[in-house]
Coordinates of C-alpha atoms in Angstrom, one line a residue:
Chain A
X1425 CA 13.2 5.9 -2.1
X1426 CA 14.6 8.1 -5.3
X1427 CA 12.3 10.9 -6.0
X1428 CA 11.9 10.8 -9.9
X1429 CA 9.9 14.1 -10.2
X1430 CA 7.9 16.7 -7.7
X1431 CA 5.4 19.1 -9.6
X1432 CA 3.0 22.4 -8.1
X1433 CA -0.8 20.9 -8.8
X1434 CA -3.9 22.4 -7.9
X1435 CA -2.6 23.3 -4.0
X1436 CA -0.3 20.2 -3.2
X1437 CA 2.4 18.6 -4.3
X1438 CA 2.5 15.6 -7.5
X1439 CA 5.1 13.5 -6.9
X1440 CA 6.7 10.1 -8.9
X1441 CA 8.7 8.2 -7.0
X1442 CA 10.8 4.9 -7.0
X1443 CA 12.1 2.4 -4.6
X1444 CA 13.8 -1.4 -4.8
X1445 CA 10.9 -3.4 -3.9
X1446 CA 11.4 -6.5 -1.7
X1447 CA 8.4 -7.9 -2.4
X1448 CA 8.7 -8.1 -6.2
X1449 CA 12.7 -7.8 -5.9
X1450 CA 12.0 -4.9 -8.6
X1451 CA 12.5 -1.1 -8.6
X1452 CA 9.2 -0.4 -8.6
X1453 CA 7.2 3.7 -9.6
X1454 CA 4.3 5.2 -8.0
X1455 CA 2.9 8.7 -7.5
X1456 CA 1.5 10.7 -4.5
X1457 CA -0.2 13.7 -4.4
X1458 CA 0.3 15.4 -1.6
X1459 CA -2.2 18.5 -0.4
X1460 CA -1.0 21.3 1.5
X1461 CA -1.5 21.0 4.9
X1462 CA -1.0 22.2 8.3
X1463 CA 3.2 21.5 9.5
X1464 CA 2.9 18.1 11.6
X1465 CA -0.6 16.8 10.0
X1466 CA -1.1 13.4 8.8
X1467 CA -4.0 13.0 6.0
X1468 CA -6.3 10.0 4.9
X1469 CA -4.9 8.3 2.0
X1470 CA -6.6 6.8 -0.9
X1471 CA -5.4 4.1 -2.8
X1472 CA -6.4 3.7 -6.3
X1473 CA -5.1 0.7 -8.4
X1474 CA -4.8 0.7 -11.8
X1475 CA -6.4 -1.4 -14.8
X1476 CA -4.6 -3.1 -17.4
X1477 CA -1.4 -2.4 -19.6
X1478 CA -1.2 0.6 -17.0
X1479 CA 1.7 2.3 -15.4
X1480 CA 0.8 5.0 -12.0
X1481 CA 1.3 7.7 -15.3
X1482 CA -2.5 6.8 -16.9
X1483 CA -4.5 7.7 -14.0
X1484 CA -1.6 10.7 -12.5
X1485 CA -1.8 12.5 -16.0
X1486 CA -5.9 11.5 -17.1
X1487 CA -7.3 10.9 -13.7
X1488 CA -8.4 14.3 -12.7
X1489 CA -8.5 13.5 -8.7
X1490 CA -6.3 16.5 -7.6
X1491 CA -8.4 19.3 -7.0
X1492 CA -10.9 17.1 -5.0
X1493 CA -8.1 15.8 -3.0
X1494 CA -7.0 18.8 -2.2
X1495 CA -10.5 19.9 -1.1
X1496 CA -11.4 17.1 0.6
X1497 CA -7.4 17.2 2.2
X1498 CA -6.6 13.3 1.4
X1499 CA -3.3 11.8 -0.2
X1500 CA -3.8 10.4 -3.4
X1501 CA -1.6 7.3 -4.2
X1502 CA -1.2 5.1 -7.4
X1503 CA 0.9 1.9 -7.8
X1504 CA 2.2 0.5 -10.7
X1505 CA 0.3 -3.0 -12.0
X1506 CA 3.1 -5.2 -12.1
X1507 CA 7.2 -5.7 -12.0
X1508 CA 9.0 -4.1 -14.7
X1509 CA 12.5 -4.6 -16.2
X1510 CA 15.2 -6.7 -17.5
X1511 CA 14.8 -10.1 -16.1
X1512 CA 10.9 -10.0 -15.7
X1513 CA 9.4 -12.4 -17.1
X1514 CA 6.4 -11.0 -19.4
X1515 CA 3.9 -12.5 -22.3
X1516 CA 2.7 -10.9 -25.6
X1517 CA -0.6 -10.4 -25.0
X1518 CA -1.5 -7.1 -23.7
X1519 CA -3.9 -8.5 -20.9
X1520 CA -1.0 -10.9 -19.2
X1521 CA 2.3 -10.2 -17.6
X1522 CA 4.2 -7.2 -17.0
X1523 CA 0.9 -4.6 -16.6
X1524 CA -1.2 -7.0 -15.8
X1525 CA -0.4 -8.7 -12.6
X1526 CA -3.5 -8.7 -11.1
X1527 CA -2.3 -8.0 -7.3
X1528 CA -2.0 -11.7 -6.8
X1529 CA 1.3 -13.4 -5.8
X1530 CA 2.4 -15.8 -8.9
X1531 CA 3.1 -19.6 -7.6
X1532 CA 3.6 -20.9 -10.9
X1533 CA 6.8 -20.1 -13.7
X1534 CA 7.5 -17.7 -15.0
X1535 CA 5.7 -15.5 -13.0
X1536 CA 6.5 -16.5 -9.2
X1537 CA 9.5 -15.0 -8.5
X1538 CA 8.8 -11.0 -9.2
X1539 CA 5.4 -11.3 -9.7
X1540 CA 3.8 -10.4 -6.1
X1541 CA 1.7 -7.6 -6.3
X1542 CA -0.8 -8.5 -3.0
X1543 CA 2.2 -8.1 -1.3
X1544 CA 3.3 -5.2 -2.7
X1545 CA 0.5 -3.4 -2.5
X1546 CA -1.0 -5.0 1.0
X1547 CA 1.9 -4.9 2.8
X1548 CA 5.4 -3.1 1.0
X1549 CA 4.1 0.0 -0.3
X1550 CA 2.0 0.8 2.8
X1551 CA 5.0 0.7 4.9
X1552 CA 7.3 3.2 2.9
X1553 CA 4.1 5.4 2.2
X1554 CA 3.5 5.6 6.2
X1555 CA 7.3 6.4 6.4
X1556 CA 8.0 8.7 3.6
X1557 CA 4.5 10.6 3.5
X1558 CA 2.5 12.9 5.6
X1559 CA -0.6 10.6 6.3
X1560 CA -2.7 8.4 8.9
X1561 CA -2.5 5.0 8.5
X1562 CA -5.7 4.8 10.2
X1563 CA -7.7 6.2 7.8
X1564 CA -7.2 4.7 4.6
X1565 CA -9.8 4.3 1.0
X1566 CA -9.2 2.2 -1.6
X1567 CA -10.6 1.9 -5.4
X1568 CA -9.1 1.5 -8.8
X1569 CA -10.4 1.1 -12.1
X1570 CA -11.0 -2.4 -14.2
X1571 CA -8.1 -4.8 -12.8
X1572 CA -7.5 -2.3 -10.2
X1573 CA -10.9 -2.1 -9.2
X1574 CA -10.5 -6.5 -8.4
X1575 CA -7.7 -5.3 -6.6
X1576 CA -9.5 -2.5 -4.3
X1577 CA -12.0 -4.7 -3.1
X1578 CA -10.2 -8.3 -3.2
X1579 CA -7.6 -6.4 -0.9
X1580 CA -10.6 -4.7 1.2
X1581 CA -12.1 -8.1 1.3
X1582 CA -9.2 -9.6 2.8
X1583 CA -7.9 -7.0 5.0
X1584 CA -11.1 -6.5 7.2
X1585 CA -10.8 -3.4 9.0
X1586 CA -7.7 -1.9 7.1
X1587 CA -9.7 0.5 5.0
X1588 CA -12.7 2.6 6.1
X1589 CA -13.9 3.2 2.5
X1590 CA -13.9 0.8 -0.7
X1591 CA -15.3 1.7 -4.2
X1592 CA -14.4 0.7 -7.2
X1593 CA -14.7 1.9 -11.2
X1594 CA -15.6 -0.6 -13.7
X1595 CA -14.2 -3.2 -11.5
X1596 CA -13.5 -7.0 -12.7
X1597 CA -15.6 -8.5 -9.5
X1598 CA -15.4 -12.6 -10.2
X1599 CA -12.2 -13.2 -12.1
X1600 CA -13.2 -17.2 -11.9
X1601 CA -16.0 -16.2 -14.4
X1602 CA -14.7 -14.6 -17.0
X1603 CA -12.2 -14.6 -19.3
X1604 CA -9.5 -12.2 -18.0
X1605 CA -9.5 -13.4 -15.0
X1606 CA -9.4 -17.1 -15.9
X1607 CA -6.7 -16.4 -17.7
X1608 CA -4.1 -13.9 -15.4
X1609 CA -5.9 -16.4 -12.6
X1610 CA -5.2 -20.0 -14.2
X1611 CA -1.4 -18.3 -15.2
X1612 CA 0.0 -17.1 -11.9
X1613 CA -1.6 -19.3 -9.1
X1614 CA -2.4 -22.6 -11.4
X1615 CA -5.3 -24.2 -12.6
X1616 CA -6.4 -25.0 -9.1
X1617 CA -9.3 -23.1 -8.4
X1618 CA -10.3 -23.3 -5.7
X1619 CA -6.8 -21.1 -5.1
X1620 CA -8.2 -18.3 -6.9
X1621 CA -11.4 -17.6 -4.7
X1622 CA -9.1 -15.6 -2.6
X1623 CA -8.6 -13.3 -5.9
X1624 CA -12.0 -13.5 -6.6
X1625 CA -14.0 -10.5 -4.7
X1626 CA -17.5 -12.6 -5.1
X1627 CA -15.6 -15.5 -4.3
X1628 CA -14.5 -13.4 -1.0
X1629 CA -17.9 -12.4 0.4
X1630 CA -19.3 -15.6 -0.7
X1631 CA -16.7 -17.4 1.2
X1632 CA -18.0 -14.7 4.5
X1633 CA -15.4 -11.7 3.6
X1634 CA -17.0 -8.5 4.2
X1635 CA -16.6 -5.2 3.9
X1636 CA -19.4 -2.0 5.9
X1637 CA -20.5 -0.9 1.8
X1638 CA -19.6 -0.7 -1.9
X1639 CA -19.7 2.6 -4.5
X1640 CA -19.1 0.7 -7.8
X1641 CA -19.9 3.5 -11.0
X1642 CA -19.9 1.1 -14.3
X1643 CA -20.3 2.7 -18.0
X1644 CA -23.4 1.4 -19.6
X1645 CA -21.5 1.5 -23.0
X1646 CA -18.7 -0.1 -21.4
X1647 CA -17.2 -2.9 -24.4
X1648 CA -16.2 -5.1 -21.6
X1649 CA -19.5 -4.8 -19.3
X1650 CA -20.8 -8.2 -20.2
X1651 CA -18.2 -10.1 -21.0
X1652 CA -15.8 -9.3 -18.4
X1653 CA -17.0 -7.2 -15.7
X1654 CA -20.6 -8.4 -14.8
X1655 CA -21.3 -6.3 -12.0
X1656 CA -24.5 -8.4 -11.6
X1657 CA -22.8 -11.1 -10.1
X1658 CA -21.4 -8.4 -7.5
X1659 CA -24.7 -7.1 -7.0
X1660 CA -25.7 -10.7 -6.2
X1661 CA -22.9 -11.4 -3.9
X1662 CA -23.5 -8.2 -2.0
X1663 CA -27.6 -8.7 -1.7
X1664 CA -26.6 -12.5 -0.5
X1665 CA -24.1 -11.2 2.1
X1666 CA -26.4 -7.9 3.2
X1667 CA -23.3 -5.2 2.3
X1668 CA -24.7 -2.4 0.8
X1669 CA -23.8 -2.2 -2.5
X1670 CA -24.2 1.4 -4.2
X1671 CA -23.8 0.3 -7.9
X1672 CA -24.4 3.2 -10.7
X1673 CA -25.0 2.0 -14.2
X1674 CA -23.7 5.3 -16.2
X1675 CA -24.9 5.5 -19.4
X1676 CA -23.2 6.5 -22.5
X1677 CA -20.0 5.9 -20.8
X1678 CA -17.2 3.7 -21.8
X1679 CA -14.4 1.5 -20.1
X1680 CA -11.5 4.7 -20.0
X1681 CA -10.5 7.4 -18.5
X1682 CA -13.2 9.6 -20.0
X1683 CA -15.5 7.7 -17.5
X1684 CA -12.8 7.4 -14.8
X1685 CA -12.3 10.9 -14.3
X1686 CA -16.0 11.8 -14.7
X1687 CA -16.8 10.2 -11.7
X1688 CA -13.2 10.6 -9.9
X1689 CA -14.4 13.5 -7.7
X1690 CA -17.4 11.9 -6.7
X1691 CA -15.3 9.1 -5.4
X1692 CA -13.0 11.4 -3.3
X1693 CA -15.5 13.2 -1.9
X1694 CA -17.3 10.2 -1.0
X1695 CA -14.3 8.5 0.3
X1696 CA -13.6 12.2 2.5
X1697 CA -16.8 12.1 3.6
X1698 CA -16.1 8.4 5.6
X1699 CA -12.2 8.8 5.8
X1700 CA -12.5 12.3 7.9
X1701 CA -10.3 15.4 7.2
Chain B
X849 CA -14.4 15.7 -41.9
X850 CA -13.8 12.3 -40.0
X851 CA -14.8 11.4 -36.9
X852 CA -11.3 9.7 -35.4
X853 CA -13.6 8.9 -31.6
X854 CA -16.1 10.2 -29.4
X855 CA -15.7 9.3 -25.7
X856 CA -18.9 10.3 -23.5
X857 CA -17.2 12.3 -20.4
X858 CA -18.0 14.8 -17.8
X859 CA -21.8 14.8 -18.9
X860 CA -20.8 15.9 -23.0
X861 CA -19.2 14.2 -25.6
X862 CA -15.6 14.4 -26.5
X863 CA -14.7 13.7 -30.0
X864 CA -11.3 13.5 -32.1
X865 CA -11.7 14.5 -35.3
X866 CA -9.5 14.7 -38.7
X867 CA -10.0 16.6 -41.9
X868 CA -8.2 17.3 -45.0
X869 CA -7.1 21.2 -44.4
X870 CA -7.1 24.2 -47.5
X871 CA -4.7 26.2 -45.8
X872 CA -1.9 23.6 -44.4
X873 CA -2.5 21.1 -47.4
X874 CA -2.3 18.5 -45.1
X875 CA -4.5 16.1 -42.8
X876 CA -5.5 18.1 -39.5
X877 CA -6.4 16.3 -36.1
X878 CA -8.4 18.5 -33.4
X879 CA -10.5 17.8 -30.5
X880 CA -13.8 19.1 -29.9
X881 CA -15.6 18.8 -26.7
X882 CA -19.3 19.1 -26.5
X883 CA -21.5 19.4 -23.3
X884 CA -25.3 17.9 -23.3
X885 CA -27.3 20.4 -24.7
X886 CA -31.0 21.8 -25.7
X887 CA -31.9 20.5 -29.4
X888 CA -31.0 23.1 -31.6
X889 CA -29.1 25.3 -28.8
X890 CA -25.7 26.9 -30.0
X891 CA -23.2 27.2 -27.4
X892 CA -20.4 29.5 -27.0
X893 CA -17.0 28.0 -28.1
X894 CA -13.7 28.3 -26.3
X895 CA -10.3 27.7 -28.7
X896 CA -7.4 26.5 -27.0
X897 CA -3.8 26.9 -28.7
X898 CA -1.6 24.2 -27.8
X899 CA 2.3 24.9 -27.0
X900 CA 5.7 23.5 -28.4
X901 CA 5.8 19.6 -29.2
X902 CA 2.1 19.0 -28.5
X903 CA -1.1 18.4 -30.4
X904 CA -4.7 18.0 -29.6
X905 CA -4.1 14.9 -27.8
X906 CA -2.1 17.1 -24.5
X907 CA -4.7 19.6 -23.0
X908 CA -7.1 16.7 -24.5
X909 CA -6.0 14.5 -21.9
X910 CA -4.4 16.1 -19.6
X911 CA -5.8 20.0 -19.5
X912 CA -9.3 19.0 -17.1
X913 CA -11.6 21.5 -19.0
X914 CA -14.6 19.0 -19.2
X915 CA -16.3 19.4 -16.0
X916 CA -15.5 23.4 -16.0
X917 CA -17.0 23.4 -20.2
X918 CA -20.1 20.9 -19.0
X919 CA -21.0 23.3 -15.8
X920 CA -20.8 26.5 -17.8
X921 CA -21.8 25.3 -21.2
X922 CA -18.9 25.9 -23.7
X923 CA -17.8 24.0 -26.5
X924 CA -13.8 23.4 -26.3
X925 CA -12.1 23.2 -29.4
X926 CA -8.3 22.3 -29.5
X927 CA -6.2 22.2 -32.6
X928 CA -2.7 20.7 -33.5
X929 CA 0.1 23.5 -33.4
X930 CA 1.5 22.3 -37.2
X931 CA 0.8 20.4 -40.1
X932 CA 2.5 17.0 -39.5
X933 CA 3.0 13.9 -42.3
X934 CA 5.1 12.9 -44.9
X935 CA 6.4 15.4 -47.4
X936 CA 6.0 18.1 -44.4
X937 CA 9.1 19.7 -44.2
X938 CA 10.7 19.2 -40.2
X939 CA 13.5 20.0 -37.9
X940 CA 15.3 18.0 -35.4
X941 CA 14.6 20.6 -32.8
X942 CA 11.5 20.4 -30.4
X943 CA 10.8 23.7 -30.9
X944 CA 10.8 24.6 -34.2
X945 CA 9.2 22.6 -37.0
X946 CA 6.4 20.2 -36.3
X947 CA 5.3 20.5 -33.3
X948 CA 6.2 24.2 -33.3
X949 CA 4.0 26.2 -36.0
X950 CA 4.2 29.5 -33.6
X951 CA 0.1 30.1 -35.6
X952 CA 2.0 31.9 -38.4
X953 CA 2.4 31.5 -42.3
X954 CA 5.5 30.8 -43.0
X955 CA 7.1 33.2 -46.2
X956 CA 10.3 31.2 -45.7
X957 CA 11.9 27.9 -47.3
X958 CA 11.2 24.7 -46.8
X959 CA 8.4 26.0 -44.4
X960 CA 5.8 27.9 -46.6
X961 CA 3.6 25.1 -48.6
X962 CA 2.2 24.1 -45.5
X963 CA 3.1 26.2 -42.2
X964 CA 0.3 28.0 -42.2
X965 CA -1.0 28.0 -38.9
X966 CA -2.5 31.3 -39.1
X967 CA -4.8 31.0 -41.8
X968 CA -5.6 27.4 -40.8
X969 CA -6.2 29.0 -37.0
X970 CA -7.9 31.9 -38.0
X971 CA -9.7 30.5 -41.2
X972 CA -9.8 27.1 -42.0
X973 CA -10.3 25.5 -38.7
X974 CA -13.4 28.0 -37.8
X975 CA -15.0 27.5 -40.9
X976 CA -15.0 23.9 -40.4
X977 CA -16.1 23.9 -36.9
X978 CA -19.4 26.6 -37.2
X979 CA -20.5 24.2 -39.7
X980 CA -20.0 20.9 -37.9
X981 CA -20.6 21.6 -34.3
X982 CA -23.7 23.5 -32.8
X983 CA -21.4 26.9 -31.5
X984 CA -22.7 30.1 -31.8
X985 CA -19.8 32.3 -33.2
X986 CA -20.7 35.4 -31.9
X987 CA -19.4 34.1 -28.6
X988 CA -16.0 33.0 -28.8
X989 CA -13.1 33.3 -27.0
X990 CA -9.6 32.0 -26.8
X991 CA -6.7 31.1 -24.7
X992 CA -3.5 29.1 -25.2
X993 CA -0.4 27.4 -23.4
X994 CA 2.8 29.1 -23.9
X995 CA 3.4 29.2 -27.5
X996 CA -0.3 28.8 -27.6
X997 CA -0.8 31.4 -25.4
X998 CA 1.3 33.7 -28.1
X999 CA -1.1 32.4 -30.7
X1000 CA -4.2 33.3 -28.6
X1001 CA -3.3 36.8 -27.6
X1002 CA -1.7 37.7 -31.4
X1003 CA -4.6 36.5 -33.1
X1004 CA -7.2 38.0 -30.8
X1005 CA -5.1 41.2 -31.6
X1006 CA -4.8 41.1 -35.3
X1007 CA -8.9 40.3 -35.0
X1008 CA -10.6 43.3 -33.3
X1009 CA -14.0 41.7 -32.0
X1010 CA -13.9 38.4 -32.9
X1011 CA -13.2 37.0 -29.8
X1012 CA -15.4 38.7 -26.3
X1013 CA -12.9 36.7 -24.1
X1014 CA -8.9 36.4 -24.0
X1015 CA -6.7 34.6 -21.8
X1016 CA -3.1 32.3 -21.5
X1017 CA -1.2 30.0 -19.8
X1018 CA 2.5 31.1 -19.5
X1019 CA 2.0 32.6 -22.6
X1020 CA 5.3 33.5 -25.1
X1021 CA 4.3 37.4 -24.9
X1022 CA 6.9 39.1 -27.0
X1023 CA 8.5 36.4 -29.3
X1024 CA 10.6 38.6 -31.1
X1025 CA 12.4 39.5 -27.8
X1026 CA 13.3 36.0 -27.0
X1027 CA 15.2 32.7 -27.9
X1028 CA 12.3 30.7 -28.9
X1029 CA 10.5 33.5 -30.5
X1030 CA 13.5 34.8 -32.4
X1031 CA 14.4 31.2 -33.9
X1032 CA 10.8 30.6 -35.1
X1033 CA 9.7 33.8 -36.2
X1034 CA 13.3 34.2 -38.2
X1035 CA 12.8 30.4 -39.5
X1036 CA 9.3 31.1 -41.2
X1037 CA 9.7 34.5 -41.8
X1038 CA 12.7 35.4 -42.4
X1039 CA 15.1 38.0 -40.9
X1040 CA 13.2 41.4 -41.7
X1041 CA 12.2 42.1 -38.1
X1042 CA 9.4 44.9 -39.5
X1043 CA 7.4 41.5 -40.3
X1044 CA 7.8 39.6 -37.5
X1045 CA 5.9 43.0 -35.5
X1046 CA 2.4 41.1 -36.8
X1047 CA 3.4 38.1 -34.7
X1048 CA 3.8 39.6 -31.7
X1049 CA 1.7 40.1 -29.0
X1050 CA 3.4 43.3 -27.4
X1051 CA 4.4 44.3 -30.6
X1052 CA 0.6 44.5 -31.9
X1053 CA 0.1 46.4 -28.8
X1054 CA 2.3 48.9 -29.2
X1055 CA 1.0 49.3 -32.8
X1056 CA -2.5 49.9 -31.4
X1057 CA -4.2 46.6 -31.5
X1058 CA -6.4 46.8 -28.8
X1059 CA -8.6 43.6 -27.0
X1060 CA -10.9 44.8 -24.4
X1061 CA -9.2 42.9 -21.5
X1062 CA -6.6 40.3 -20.8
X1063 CA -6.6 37.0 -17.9
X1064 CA -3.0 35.2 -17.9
X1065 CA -1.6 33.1 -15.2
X1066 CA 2.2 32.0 -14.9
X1067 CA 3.9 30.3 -12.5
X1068 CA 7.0 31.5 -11.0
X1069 CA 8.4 28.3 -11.1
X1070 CA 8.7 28.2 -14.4
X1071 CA 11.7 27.5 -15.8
X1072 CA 11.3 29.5 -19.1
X1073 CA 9.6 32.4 -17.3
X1074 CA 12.8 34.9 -17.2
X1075 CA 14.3 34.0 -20.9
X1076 CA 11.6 32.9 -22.8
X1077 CA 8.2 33.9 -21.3
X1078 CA 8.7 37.9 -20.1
X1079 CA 5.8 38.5 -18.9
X1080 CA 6.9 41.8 -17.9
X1081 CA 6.8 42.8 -21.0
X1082 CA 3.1 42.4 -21.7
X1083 CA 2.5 44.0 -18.6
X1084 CA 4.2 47.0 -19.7
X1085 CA 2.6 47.4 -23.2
X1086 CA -0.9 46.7 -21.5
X1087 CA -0.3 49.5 -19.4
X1088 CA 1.0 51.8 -21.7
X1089 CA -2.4 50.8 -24.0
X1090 CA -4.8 50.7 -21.0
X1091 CA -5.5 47.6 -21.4
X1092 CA -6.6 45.7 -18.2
X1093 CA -4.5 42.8 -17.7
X1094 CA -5.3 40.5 -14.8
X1095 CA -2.0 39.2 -14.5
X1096 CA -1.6 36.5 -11.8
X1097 CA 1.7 35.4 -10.7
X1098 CA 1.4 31.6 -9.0
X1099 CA 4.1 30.7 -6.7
X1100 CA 5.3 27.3 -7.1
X1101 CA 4.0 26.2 -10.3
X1102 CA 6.1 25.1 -13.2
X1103 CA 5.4 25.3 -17.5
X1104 CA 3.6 21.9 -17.6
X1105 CA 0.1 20.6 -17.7
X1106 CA 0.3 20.3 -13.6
X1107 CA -0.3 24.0 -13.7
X1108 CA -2.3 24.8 -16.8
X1109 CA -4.9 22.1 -15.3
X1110 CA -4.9 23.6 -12.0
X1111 CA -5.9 27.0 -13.4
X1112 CA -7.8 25.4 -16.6
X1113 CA -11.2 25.9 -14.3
X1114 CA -11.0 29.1 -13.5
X1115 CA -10.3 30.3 -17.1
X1116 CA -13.2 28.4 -18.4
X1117 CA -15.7 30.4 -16.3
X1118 CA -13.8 33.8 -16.9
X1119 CA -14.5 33.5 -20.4
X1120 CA -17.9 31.6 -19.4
X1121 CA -19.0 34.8 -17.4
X1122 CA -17.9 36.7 -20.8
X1123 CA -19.8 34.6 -23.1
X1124 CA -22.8 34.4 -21.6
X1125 CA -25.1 30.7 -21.8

């Protein structure tokens, strides 16, 4: 692991880093933000996964989470959303490819051979981030924003009892049914589908995945609230499946970071409250 | 005056806006951020100078004043630092040129049609933004980012009562002492140091400007702090005036937004507590 940059932030450490991924077989950035803490202690980590056409940079320079995590005393870390680089394959569109891989693993060409972002984030990244960083495995969070908000809970879904806390902002929650999803879905695992209810967090607790409860906080003047987010169909999953679902419509708000980091320290401190100090 | 976006955020609105500026002759983009208010109500306004190679868009996304501005009521008002566009005259250098207007009018060729922060600053942009936004000018106060932070304390100098509140990040406190300083003021105003004093934050002070008390934070990890920055300087001309300067040295913390952000809070409710609701 190459440390790209360290910087003094509200009472810890903001760090970029990069490493040679071998789950993507990519170099592949993320930050951590590291509070101070006592010599020898291990902190809670949250994960938050970013949205589309992102780097870890949007959330790290917009997101505002640094003085709650250094309050609440949890390590903050953000992944990047896809492979990068010479050799990648990528598409045009701003919704597909390289910042857009939708923490699936690709079987289909172009995408299948760096495109593996569930493994990255489920299982690569954990293991250098419990190696290379002052925290306690067993107490992790996870949420993320938009694409990265189908990634917090399709991950939580899948991994039950990996993470004590899972919210989400403005998340994509059925991918099958709308048109982001059908599209990043039908690209990287085929037009199967009944291959995409793993990727599809309705899908998940439909199909019995479940999770102790849900903080979802979704802008009211959100352009893509109806046609590609639908929390309802969440909200209908969860009252099917009896998780508790805490979902607040916000109004006036939109789909960016304006709204992200609004709510941002009302999703650490929640997360604290259930991750411990 | 054209509204560029409004993004609801931290319970206020925050609004890019452009307008066709007297004293530059060009197109001028600031932010304004507004909290939820009383009908009618006119809040107290904070103006925050940018530093070398930014505009609005730095401390706009990356400065986390919202939720500090929202709790204590202020509107937050943050200006480019030159006139930009075609037929503007420009360096190659990052600091010096656009991106590097030091809040002065230039004298100087090619600078003079349209470097002319100062009057734009102290003028133009105040004039614009009493009309168009509900502030209540008789509570004002101002703070800046390194060569912001020079524009913030000179200009509260050269403008007894104006402002109730003054404060800096890192500020540039005696430009015509140091590299940066010497370069610009040189560049717009020429070499006849005698007018360069008028610039010059310790300069005005030993000249008997006077501002009732000063708040400025720097990191000593600052990698401009011995050469460019001095604030040993200021500290010396405040004392020899009597002028109370909080001056709070922060170990760790570098020139960047990392550190302005972390402090951004507690400037925002100094100069609340000094502007009163």
């Amino acid at each position: 692991m190459e440390t790209v940059s360290t910087t003094r932030a509200h009472g810890g450490t903001q760090g970029v880093y990069r490493h040679a991924s071998a789950a993507t077989g990519t170099d592949m950035t993320f930050s951590v933000f590291v509070p101070d803490h006592a010599p020898g202690a291990r902190l809670p980590v949250l994960w938050f996964l970013s949205g589309l056409t992102c780097t870890h940079a949007n959330v790290t320079d917009k997101g505002e989470y640094r003085r709650a995590c250094a309050e609440v005393g949890i390590v903050f870390v953000a992944p990047d959303t896809s492979p990068r680089g010479e050799g990648v394959a990528d598409d045009p569109a701003w919704d597909f490819g390289q910042g857009a891989g939708f923490y699936v693993d690709a079987t289909e060409a172009p995408w299948a051979p760096h495109f593996r972002m569930r493994t990255y984030i489920e299982d690569d990244l954990p293991a250098l981030v419990a190696e290379a960083f002052p925290v306690d495995m067993a107490r992790q969070g996870i949420t993320g924003h938009s694409m990265g908000g189908h990634g917090a809970l399709t991950i939580a879904l899948r991994n039950p009892g990996r993470f004590r806390s899972v919210s989400a902002f403005a998340p994509i929650v059925a991918p099958a049914h709308v048109p982001w999803g059908e599209k990043a879905l039908g690209g990287y695992l085929g037009q199967d589908r009944a291959a995409w209810r793993r990727h599809d967090a309705c899908a998940l607790i439909e199909d019995g995945a479940r999770v102790d409860e849900l903080l979802v906080d979704q802008g009211e003047a959100d352009a893509f609230l109806a046609e590609q987010l639908r929390p309802e169909l969440l909200r209908a999953a969860c009252e099917a499946a009896g998780i508790p679902l805490t979902l607040r419509m916000q109004p006036g708000y939109d789909h960016g970071y304006s709204f992200a980091s609004t709510f941002m320290a009302d999703h650490v401190a929640w997360h604290g409250a259930r991750l411990g100090r």
